[in-house]
Amino acid sequence: MAATAEQRPEPRNADGVAEVPAAGTHAWYHREAALARGRWQVRCLFSDDHADGAKVSDPGDTSGRFEIWRAGLDDQGRPRLRINPDAAPDSPPMWFVALPEFDDTRPAMTLVGYAHETLPPGVVVPDATFFSLPTRNRDQVGAIRWWRDEAVVDQVYVGENWRRRHVATALIYAASAYHQFMGWPDRLHSDGRRTSLGDNLVAGLRHPSRIAALEKLMPPMDPDPRRG
C-alpha cells in the first residue's frame, strides 16, 4: 500500500535538514494566530499534507516539513516576512516598502525590496517611513505588484544588477506572505500576460498549477536606453 502524505518523510540532505520538495508539491498556509485588523500570523509549508492553497488552523504534526516563509509582527508591531533562504538561494535578504493602491476600482499592492542594512530583513514599512530613511528609490533590488482581491500578479521587476540570483522568486514569496498575512482572498497566481523575462521565470517556478498559459507577451520593463 502506498504511503499517505502524513506517512511519507520529507527528503533530507546529509545534514538531516529538509530539502526543497519537488516542483508541483502543494504549498499551503498554516494560520498560527489571528492578529488585529483581520491579519494573521501565518506560515507556508511545502508538502502534500493539505490541498494547494489551503488555509489551515490545525495542520497536525508538521515536524520535518519544509517551511517556505512565515509572516507576523516584529517587536515594534511592524509586519515582517521571513523567507527561507533555501527557497530562494543567492537572493539577498530584503526589507520592503508597501505601496497600496486601494482607491482604484481594482485595488493593487506593490512591495519594493531593498537590500541595504537600514532595516532588518523582512520588515515592511509604509512609504511615509521610507522617505525618512537614508535609502533612495534607485537602490531597490526589485518590486512586485499584484491585484489584492484577485490575487493575480501584475508585474515582477528585478534590477539588472540583481538578476540570476532568484530575486524574483524571493519577491513572489514575499508577496505571497504579505497577502496571507493581510488575510486577503485566494493565493497568488499568474494570468497569461508576461514579458519574455517573466516567461523564463515562470518556467522554473515550483507551482506550475498557479501559472496560466501565455496569452499575451508584454514589452520589457527595463528603461529604453535610447531615451537617455
Short mmCIF file of C-alpha atoms in Angstrom, two decimals, residues 55 100-110 145-154 178-180 182-189:
data_model
loop_
_atom_site.label_atom_id
_atom_site.label_comp_id
_atom_site.label_asym_id
_atom_site.label_seq_id
_atom_site.Cartn_x
_atom_site.Cartn_y
_atom_site.Cartn_z
CA LYS A 55 -5.65 27.81 4.83
CA PRO A 100 -1.09 50.28 -1.70
CA GLU A 101 -3.40 51.42 -4.48
CA PHE A 102 -6.71 50.82 -2.76
CA ASP A 103 -8.64 53.83 -4.12
CA ASP A 104 -8.78 52.28 -7.58
CA THR A 105 -11.68 50.14 -8.77
CA ARG A 106 -9.16 47.27 -8.97
CA PRO A 107 -7.16 47.57 -5.73
CA ALA A 108 -3.49 46.67 -6.03
CA MET A 109 -0.45 46.34 -3.79
CA THR A 110 3.23 46.77 -4.59
CA ARG A 145 2.75 44.33 -7.93
CA TRP A 146 -0.45 42.31 -7.67
CA TRP A 147 -4.22 42.83 -7.55
CA ARG A 148 -5.40 42.37 -4.00
CA ASP A 149 -8.88 40.94 -4.49
CA GLU A 150 -7.94 38.62 -7.36
CA ALA A 151 -4.50 37.57 -6.04
CA VAL A 152 -3.19 37.92 -9.61
CA VAL A 153 0.40 39.08 -10.07
CA ASP A 154 0.58 42.05 -12.44
CA TYR A 178 2.16 39.59 2.79
CA HIS A 179 -1.07 38.62 1.01
CA GLN A 180 -1.76 35.83 3.51
CA MET A 182 -3.24 40.56 5.48
CA GLY A 183 -5.96 37.91 5.26
CA TRP A 184 -6.74 38.69 1.61
CA PRO A 185 -8.58 36.13 -0.56
CA ASP A 186 -7.22 33.24 -2.62
CA ARG A 187 -3.49 32.64 -3.19
CA LEU A 188 -1.11 34.43 -5.52
CA HIS A 189 -1.12 33.19 -9.10
#
